Each structure stands twice: as structure tokens, then as C-alpha cells.
mmCIF file of C-alpha atoms in Angstrom:
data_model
loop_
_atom_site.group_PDB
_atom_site.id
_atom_site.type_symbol
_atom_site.label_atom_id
_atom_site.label_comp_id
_atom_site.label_asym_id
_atom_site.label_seq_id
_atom_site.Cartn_x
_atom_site.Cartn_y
_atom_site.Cartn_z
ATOM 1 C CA UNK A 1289 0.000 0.000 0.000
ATOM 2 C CA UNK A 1290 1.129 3.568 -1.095
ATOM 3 C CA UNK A 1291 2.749 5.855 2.146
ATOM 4 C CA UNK A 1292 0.835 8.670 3.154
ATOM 5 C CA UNK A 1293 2.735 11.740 4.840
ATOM 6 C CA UNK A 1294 1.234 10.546 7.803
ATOM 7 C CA UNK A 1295 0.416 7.002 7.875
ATOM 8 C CA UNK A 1296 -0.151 3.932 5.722
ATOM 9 C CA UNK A 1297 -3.836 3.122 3.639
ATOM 10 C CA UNK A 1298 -5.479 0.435 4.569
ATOM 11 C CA UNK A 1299 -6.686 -1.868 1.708
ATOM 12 C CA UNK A 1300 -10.032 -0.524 2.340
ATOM 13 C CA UNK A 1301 -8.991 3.122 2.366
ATOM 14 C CA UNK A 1302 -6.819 2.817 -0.712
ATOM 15 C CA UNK A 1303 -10.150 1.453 -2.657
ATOM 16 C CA UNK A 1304 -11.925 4.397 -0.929
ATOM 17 C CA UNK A 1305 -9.300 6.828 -2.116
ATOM 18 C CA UNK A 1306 -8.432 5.687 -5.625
ATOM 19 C CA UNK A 1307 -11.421 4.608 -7.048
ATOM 20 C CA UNK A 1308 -14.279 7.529 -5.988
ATOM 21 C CA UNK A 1309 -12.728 10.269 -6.788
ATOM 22 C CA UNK A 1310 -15.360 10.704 -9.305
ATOM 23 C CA UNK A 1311 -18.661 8.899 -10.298
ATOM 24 C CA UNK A 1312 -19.665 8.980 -6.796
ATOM 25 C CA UNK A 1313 -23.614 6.919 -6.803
ATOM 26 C CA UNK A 1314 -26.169 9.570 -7.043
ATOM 27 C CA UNK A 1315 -28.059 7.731 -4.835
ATOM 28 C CA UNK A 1316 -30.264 7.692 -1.681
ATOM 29 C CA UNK A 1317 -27.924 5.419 -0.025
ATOM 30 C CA UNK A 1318 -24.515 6.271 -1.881
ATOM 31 C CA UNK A 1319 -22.436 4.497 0.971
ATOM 32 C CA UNK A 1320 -24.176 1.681 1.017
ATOM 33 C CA UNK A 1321 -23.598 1.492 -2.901
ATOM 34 C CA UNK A 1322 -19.771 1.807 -1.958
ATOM 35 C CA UNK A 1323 -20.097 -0.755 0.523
ATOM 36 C CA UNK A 1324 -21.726 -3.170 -1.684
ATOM 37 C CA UNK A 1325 -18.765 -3.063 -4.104
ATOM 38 C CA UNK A 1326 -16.068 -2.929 -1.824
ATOM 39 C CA UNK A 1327 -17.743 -6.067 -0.411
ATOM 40 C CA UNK A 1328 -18.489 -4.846 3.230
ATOM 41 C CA UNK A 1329 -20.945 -2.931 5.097
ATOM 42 C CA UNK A 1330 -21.983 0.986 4.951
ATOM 43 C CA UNK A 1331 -21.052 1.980 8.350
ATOM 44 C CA UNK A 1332 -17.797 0.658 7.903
ATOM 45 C CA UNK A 1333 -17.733 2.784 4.583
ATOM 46 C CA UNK A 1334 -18.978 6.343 6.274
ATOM 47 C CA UNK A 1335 -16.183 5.032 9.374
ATOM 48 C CA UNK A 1336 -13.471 5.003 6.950
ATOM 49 C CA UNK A 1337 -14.320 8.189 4.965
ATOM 50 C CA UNK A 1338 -14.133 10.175 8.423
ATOM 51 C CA UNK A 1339 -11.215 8.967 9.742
ATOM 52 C CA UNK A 1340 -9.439 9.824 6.574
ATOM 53 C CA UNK A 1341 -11.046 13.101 6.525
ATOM 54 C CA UNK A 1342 -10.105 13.691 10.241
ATOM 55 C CA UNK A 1343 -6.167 12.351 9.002
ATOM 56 C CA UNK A 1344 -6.502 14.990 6.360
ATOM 57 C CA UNK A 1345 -6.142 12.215 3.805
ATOM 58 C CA UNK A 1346 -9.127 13.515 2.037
ATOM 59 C CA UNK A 1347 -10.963 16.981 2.497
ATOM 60 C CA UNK A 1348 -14.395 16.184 1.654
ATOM 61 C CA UNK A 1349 -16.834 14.160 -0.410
ATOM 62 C CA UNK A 1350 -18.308 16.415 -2.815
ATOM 63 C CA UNK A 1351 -18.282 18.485 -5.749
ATOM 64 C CA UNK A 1352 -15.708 19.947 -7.718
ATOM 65 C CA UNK A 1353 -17.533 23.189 -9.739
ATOM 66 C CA UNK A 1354 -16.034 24.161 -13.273
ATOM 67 C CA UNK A 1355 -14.463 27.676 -12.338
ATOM 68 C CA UNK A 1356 -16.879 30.550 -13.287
ATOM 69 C CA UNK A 1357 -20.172 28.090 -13.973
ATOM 70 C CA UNK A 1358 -21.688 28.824 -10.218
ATOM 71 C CA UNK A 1359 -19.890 32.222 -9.728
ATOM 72 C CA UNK A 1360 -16.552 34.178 -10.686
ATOM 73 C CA UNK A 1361 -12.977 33.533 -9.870
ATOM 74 C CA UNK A 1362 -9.161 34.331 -10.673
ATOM 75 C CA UNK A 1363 -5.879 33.298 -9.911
ATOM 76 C CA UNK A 1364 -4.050 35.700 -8.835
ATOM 77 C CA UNK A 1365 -0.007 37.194 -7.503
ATOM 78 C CA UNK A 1366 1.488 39.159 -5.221
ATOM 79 C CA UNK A 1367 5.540 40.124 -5.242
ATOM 80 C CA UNK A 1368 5.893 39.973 -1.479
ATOM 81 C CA UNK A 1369 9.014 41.295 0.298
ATOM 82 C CA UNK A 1370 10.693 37.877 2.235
ATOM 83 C CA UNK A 1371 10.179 39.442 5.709
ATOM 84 C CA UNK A 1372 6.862 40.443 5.231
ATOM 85 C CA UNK A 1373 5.311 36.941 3.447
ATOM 86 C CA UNK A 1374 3.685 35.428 6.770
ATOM 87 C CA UNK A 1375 2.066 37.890 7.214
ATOM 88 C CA UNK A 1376 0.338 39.208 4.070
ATOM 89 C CA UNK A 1377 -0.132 35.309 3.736
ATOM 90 C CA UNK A 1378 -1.962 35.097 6.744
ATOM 91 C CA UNK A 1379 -4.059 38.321 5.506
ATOM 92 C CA UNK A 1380 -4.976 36.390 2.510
ATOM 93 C CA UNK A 1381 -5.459 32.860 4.247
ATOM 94 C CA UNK A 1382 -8.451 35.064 6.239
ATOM 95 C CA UNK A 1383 -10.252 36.133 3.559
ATOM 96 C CA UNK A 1384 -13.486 33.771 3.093
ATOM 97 C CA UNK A 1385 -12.965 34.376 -0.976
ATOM 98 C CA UNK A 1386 -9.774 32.223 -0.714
ATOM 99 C CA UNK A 1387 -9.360 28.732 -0.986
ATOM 100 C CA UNK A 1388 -5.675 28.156 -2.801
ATOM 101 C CA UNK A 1389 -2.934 30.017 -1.006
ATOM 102 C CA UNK A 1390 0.628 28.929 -2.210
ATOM 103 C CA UNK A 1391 4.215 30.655 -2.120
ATOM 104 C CA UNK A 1392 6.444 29.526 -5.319
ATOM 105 C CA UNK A 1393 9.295 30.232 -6.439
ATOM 106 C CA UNK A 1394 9.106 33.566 -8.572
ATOM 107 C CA UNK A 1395 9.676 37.188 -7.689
ATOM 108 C CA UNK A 1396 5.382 37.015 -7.561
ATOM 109 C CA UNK A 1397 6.091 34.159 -5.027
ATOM 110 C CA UNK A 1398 2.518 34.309 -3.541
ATOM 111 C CA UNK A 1399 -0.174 32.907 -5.620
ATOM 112 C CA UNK A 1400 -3.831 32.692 -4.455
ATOM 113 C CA UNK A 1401 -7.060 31.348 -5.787
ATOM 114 C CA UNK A 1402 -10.238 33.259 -4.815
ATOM 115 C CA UNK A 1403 -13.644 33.331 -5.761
ATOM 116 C CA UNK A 1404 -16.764 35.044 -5.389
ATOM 117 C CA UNK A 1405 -20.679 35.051 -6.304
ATOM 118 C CA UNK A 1406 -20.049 37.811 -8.846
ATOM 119 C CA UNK A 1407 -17.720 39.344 -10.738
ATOM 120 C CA UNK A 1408 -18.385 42.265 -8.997
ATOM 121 C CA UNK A 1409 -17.610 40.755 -6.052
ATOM 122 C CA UNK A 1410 -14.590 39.425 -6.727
ATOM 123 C CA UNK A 1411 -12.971 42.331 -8.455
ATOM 124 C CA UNK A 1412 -13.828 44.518 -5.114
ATOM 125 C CA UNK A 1413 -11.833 41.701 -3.269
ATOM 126 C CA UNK A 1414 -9.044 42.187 -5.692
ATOM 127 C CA UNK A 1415 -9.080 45.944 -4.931
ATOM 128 C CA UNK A 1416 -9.100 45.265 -0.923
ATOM 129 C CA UNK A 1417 -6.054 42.865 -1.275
ATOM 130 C CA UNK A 1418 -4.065 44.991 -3.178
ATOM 131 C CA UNK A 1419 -4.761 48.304 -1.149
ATOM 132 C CA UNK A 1420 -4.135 46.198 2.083
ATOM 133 C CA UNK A 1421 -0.705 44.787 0.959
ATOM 134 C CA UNK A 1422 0.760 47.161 -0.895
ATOM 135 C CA UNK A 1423 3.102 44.640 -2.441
ATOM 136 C CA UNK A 1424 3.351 46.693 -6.254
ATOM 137 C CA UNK A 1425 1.156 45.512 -8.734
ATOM 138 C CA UNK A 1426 -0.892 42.931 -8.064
ATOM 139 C CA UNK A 1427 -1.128 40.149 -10.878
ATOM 140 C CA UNK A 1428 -4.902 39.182 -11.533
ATOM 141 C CA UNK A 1429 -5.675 36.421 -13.987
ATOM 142 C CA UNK A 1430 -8.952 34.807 -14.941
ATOM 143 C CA UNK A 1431 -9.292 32.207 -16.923
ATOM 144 C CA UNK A 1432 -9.955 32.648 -20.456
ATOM 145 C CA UNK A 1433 -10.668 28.750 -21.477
ATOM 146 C CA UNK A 1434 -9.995 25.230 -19.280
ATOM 147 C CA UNK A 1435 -9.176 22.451 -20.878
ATOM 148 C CA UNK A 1436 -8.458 20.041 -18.270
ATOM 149 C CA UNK A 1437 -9.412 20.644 -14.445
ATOM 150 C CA UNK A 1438 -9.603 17.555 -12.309
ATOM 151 C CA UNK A 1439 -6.961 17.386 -9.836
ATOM 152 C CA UNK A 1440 -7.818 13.482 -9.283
ATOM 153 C CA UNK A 1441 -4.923 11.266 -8.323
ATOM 154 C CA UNK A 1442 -4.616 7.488 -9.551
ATOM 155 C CA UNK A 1443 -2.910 6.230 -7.123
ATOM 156 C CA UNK A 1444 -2.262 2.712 -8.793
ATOM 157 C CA UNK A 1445 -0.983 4.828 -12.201
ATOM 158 C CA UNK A 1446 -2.974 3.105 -14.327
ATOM 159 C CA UNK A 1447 -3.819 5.397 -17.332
ATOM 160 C CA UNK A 1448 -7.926 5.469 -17.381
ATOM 161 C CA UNK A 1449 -8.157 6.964 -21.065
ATOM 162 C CA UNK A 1450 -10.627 9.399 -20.067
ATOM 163 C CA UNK A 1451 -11.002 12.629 -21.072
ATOM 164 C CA UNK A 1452 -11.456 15.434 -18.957
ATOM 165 C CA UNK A 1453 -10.908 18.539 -21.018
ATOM 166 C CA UNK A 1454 -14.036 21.157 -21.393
ATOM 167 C CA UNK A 1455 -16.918 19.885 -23.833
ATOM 168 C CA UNK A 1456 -16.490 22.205 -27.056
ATOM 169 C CA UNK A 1457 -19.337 24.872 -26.914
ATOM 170 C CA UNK A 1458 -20.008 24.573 -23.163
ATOM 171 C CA UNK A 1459 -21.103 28.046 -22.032
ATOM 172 C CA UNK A 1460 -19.304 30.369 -20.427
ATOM 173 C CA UNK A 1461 -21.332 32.157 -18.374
ATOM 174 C CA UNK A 1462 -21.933 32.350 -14.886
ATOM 175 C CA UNK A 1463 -25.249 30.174 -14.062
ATOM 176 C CA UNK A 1464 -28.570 31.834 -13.114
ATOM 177 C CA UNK A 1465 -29.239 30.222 -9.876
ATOM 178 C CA UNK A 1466 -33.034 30.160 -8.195
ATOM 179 C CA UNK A 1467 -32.710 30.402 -4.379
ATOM 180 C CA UNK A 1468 -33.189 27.021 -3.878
ATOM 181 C CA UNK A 1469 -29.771 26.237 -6.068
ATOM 182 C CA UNK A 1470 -27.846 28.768 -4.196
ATOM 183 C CA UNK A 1471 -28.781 27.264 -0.697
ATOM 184 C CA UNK A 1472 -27.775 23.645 -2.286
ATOM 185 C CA UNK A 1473 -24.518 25.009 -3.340
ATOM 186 C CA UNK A 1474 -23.898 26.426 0.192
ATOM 187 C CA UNK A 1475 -24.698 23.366 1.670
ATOM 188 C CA UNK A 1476 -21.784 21.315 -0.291
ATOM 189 C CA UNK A 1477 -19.622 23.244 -0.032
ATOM 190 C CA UNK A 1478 -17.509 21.631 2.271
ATOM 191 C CA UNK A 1479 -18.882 18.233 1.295
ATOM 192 C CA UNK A 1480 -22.003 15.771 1.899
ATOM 193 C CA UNK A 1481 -22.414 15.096 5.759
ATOM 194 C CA UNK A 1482 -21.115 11.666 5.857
ATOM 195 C CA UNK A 1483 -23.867 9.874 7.406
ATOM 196 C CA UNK A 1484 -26.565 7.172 5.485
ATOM 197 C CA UNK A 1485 -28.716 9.598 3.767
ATOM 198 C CA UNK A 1486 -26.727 12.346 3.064
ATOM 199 C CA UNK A 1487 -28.831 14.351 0.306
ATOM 200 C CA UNK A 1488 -31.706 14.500 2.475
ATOM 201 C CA UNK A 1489 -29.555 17.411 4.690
ATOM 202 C CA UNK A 1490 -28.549 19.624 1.749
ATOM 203 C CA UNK A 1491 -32.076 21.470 2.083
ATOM 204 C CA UNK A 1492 -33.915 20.285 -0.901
ATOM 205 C CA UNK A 1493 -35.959 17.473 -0.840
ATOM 206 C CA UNK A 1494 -34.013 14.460 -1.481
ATOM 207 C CA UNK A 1495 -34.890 12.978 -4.865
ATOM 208 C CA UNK A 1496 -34.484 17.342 -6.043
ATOM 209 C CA UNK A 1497 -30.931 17.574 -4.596
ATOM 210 C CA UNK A 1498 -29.521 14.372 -6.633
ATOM 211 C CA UNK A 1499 -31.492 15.535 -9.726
ATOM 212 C CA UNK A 1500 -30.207 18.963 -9.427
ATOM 213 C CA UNK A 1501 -26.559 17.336 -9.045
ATOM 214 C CA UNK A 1502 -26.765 14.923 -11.578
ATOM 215 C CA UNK A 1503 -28.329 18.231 -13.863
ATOM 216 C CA UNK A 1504 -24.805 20.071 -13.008
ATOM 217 C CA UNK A 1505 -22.937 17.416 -13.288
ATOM 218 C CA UNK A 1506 -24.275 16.754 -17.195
ATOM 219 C CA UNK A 1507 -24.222 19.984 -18.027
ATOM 220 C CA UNK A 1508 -20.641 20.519 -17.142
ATOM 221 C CA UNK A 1509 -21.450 22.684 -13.853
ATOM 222 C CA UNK A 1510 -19.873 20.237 -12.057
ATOM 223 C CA UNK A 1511 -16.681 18.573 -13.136
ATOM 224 C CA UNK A 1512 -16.737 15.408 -11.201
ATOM 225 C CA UNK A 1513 -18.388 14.530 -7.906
ATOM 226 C CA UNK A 1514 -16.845 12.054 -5.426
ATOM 227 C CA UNK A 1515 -13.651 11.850 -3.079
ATOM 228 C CA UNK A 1516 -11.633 15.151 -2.789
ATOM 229 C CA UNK A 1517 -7.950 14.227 -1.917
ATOM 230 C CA UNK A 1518 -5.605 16.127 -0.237
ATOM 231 C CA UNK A 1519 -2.032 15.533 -3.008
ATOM 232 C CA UNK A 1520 0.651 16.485 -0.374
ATOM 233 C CA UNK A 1521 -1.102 13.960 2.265
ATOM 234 C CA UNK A 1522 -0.590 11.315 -0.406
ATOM 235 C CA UNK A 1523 3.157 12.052 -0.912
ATOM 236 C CA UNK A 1524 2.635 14.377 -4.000
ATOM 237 C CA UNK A 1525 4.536 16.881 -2.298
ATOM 238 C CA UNK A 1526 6.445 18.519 -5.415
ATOM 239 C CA UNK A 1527 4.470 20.233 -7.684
ATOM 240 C CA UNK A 1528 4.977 22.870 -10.188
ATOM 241 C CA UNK A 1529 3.284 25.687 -12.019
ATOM 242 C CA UNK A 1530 4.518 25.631 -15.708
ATOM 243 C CA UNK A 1531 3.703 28.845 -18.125
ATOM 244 C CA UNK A 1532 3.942 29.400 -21.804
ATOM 245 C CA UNK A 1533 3.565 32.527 -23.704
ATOM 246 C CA UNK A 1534 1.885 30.768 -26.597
ATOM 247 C CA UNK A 1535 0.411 33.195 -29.873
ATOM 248 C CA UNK A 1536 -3.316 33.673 -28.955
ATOM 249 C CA UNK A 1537 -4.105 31.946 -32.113
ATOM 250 C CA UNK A 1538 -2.582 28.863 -31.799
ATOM 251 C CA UNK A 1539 -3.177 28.499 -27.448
ATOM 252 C CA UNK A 1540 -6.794 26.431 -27.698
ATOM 253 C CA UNK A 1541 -4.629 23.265 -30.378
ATOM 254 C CA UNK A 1542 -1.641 23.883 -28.048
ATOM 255 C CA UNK A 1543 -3.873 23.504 -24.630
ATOM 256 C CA UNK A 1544 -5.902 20.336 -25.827
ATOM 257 C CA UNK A 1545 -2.651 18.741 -26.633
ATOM 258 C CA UNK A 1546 -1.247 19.309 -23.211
ATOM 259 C CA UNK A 1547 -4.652 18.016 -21.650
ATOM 260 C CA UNK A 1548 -4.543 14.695 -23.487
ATOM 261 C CA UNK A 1549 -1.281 14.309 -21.956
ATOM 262 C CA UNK A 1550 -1.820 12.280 -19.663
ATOM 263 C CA UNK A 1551 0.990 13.918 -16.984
ATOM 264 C CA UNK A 1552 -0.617 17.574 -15.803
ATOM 265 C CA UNK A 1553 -3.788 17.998 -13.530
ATOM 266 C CA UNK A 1554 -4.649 21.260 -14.720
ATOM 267 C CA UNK A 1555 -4.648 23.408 -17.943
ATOM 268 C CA UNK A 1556 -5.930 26.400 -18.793
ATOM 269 C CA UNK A 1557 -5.461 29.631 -21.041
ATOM 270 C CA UNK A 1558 -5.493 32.880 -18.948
ATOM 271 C CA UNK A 1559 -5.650 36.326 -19.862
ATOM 272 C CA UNK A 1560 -2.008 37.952 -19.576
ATOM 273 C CA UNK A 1561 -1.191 41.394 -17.435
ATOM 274 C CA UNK A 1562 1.562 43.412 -19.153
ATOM 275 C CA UNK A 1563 3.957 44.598 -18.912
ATOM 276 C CA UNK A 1564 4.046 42.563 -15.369
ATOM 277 C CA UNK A 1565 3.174 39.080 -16.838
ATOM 278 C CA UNK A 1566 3.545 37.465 -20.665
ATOM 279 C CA UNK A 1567 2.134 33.920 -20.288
ATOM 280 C CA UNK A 1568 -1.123 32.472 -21.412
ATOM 281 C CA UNK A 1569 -0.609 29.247 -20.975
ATOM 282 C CA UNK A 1570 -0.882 27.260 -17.733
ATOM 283 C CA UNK A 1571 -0.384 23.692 -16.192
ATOM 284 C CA UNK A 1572 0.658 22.087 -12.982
ATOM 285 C CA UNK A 1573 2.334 19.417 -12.814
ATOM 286 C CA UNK A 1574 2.367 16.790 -9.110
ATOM 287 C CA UNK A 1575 5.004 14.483 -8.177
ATOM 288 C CA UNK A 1576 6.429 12.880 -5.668
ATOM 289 C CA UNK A 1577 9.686 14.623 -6.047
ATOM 290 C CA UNK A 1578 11.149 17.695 -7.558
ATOM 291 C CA UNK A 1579 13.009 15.820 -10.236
ATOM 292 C CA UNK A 1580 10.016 13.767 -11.376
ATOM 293 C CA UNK A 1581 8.029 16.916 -11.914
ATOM 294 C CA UNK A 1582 11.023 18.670 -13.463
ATOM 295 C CA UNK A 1583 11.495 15.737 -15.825
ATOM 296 C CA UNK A 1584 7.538 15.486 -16.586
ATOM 297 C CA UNK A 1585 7.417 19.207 -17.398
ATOM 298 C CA UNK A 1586 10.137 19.042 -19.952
ATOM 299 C CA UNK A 1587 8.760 15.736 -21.533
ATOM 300 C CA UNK A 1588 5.655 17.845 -21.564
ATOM 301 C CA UNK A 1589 7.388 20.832 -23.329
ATOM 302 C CA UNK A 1590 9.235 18.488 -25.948
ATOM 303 C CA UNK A 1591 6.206 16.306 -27.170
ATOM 304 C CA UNK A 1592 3.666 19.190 -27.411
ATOM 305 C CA UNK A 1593 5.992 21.481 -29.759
ATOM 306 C CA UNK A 1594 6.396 24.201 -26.471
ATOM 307 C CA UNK A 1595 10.298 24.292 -26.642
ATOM 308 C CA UNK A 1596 10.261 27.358 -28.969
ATOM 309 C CA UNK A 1597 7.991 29.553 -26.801
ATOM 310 C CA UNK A 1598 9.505 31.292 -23.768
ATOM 311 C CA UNK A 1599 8.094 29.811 -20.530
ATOM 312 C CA UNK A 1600 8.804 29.734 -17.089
ATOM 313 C CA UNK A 1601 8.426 26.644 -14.260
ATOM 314 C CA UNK A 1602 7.549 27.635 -10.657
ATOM 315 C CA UNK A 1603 7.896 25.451 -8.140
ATOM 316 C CA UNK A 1604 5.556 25.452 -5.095
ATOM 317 C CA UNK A 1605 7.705 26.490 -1.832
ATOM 318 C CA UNK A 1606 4.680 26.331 1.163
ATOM 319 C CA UNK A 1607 1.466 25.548 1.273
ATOM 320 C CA UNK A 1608 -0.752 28.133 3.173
ATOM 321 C CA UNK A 1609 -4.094 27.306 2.639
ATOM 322 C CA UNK A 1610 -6.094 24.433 0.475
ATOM 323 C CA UNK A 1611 -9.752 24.004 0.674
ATOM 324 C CA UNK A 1612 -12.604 23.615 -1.837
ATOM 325 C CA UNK A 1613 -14.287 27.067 -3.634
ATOM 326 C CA UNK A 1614 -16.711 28.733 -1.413
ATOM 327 C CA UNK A 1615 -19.657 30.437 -3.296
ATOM 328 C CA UNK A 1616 -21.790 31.379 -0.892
ATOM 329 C CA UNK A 1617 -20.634 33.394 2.454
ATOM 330 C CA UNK A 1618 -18.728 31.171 4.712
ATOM 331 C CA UNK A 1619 -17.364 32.452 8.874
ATOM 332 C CA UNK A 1620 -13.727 33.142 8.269
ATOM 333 C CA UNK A 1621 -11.613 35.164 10.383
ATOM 334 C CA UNK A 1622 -12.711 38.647 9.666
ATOM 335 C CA UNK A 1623 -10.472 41.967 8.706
ATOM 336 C CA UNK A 1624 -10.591 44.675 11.195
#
């Protein structure tokens, strides 16, 4: 069984871990489903999934939204000063807009994920951050088109031969949402209660909240429902941001190449910020070391025609904060 930074899997948690990361049984009694093919019982299921979420093994069983579907959101960068990056990390660890919160190695060496009902929203969050920490411009860069966003691990490295990369014409704009949607997005947020019936205590009437989930979930609203891991609590502790500046016109051929890959988690086109920032082109790569993700990023760049284009490779330094996107308002330490 595969190490964990903190203990070994159990044969039952590795089956758990590996194999419902996505495709999770939209079901009244989705644990018992699990149970039934992992040939034991469902309380023994729901007993396993919460001690690995209490290990920090996994952070939730849930959904994983396609970015700007439910609501708006941006990478963005700060250049931070060295004596100074606890603490504007800590500032932007508090804000409730934040779930990705990573220093890397880069004069921006601070790169955050935030998001936000609006775009309104989110660009007023922008503004706070970069009044607050007056660390020179602040880089902010939404995403333009994904082509692959999963950020599932196989942890037996079998190649699946799916494909994950954005249905062509899937729209890209933010989802109309009745009241009734919002309050089910609030309530998985940070994952279905892990008890028997867990869709009957997301606020809809049962047999509404899996149809409205399965609904997202065809539509492309949500990219995969099931087990969220945690990729440094598995031993992917080396990972790496990799950036392209790629002609506009060629980016989308470029991207879908990358995606079918087989090696990155993530890949997307942003929009650029000059003069600060040239690229377009974005993927991370996870390892278990530094030179595995080193060699998979220039394997990458050699059998997807990148080696012309000037590009950059930023390794992730610290890990400040990791949780899922919150859409709706969430009690986080508040700015006084």
C-alpha cells in the first residue's frame, strides 16, 4: 500500500481513495452502494471516509464546480518582500474568498485562488487585497478557457483513457441560480455530511438535490463529484506551475494537446497582465519529487511542440491554505 505523509492506507482506504474520486452513486444510499462493491458494510464505509477526513487524507466528499459556472474567480499574484510573506499570507489565508494560497518560487512568489458570487464581487476583493498589501502591482488572472481541471490522483498509475478537457461549446457564463440552487450550493460546499442519507440534509428534498446534481454534473457545472484528496497527504509533495507565452491563435490546439497528456492535472489559457506578466498558458504538474516533476514538465514541453515559446516553471515552496471554492458566504476570520 502507497505511504501517506502521515500514515499507511489500509486496503479498504486505498479502494476508498483511488477509485471515488469521481462517479460517486447519485443515490439515496450512496455508501451503502460503496459498501456493496467494496464487499463490506456501509457503516464501515462512512467510518473510513471520516477517519481519513479527520487524518486529512481527504478533504471532503463532494463536488468539484467548473471555475466561473456557479460564480466568478481568478488566480491571482502578489511580489511579497521575504520578511513580510507570513504575514500578508496570513491576511490572505483570512479572507473567506480564498481557498488556494501557495508561495512559489518567482519574484510574484505568492499565488492565491479566490472566488466570489459575482464578478463584482470578486474584483472589489481584488481591490481590498491589493490596497491592504501594498506589495506593487498585483497580478490578476482569470481564466480565459480550461481544458483540463480535475486534480484526481490514480494512485495505482494506471492510465484510465478518459477525457477530462471542457466539452467544445459549453457556455461560459456564470449560471442563473433560483434560491433554492444557491442554498444547495452552500450546503456542499464543504462536502455531503457523511452519514446514510446524506442528500436528504442539503435542504432540498431528497430525490431534487440528486437531480439537481446529476443536472450540473451533465451539463458541465460540475466537473466530477466524489472523493476530494488532499495531493501532499498522499506524498505528491512537489508540484509545479509551468507557463507558456503561446500566440493567442494557436493556445486552444496547443492547450488540448497538453490536456490529453496524460501527466498535468490542470490546464488552462489565462488572460495575460503586461507589462508585469507574458504567459497564457498554464499547467501544474504533481510528483512525488522535484526531479520527477522537473522531468515530466520538460517531456511535456518536448512532445507538445512548447520548446520554442519562452516559458517559465515555478515550483511550489509552502502551502498556506487548500480548501474547496466557497460560493456562498462562509465564517472566516474577519479583517478589522
Amino acid at each position: 500500500m502507497p505511504l501517506t505523509q502521515s500514515a499507511m492506507l489500509s486496503e479498504r482506504e486505498f479502494a476508498l481513495v483511488n477509485a471515488f474520486q469521481r462517479d460517486f452513486p447519485l443515490l439515496p444510499h450512496p455508501f451503502s452502494t460503496l459498501a456493496d462493491m467494496l464487499d463490506t458494510d456501509e457503516a464501515t464505509v462512512i467510518g473510513s471516509l471520516q477517519r481519513l477526513q479527520n487524518r486529512g487524507v481527504i478533504s471532503r466528499v463532494g463536488a468539484v464546480f467548473r471555475p466561473n459556472a456557479i460564480g466568478a474567480s481568478t488566480l491571482a499574484a502578489l511580489s511579497v518582500p521575504a520578511e513580510r510573506l507570513d504575514e500578508v499570507a496570513a491576511y490572505i489565508n483570512a479572507l473567506p474568498e480564498v481557498n488556494h494560497n501557495y508561495q512559489r518560487e518567482h519574484r510574484y512568489n505568492l499565488w492565491f485562488v479566490a472566488t466570489a458570487p459575482s464578478r463584482e464581487r470578486l474584483r472589489t476583493v481584488m481591490q481590498e487585497i491589493e490596497g491592504h498589501c501594498d506589495c506593487e502591482t498585483l497580478l490578476v488572472l482569470p481564466m480565459l478557457q480550461d481544458y483540463h481541471i480535475d486534480l484526481g490522483f490514480d494512485l495505482a498509475h494506471r492510465t484510465s483513457g478518459r477525457e477530462y478537457a471542457s466539452a467544445p461549446g459549453l457556455s461560459r457564463d456564470i449560471e442563473a441560480l433560483s434560491e433554492a440552487e444557491q442554498g444547495l450550493i452552500a450546503a456542499l460546499q464543504d462536502g455531503l455530511p457523511l452519514v446514510a442519507r446524506p442528500f436528504e440534509q442539503l435542504g432540498l428534498p431528497e430525490a431534487e438535490a440528486i437531480g439537481t446534481i446529476a443536472r450540473w454534473l451533465d451539463r458541465g457545472v460540475i466537473k466530477r463529484f466524489g472523493v476530494i484528496v488532499r495531493h501532499h497527504e498522499l506524498g505528491y509533495t512537489a508540484n509545479a506551475m509551468a507557463v507558456w507565452d503561446v500566440p493567442d491563435d494557436i493556445a486552444d490546439d496547443i492547450g488540448r494537446r497538453i490536456a490529453s497528456n496524460g501527466c498535468v492535472t490542470l490546464c488552462y489559457r489565462r488572460m495575460r497582465q503586461l507589462p508585469q506578466w507574458r504567459y497564457n498558458l498554464f499547467c501544474m504538474v504533481h510528483g512525488k519529487d522535484r526531479t520527477e516533476v522537473a522531468a515530466s514538465v520538460a517531456a511535456l514541453s518536448e512532445r507538445c511542440g512548447l520548446a520554442a515559446y519562452p516559458h517559465e516553471v515555478l515550483f511550489s515552496c509552502r502551502r498556506f491554505k487548500q480548501r474547496g471554492a466557497h460560493y456562498a458566504p462562509v465564517p472566516e476570520a474577519a479583517h478589522g
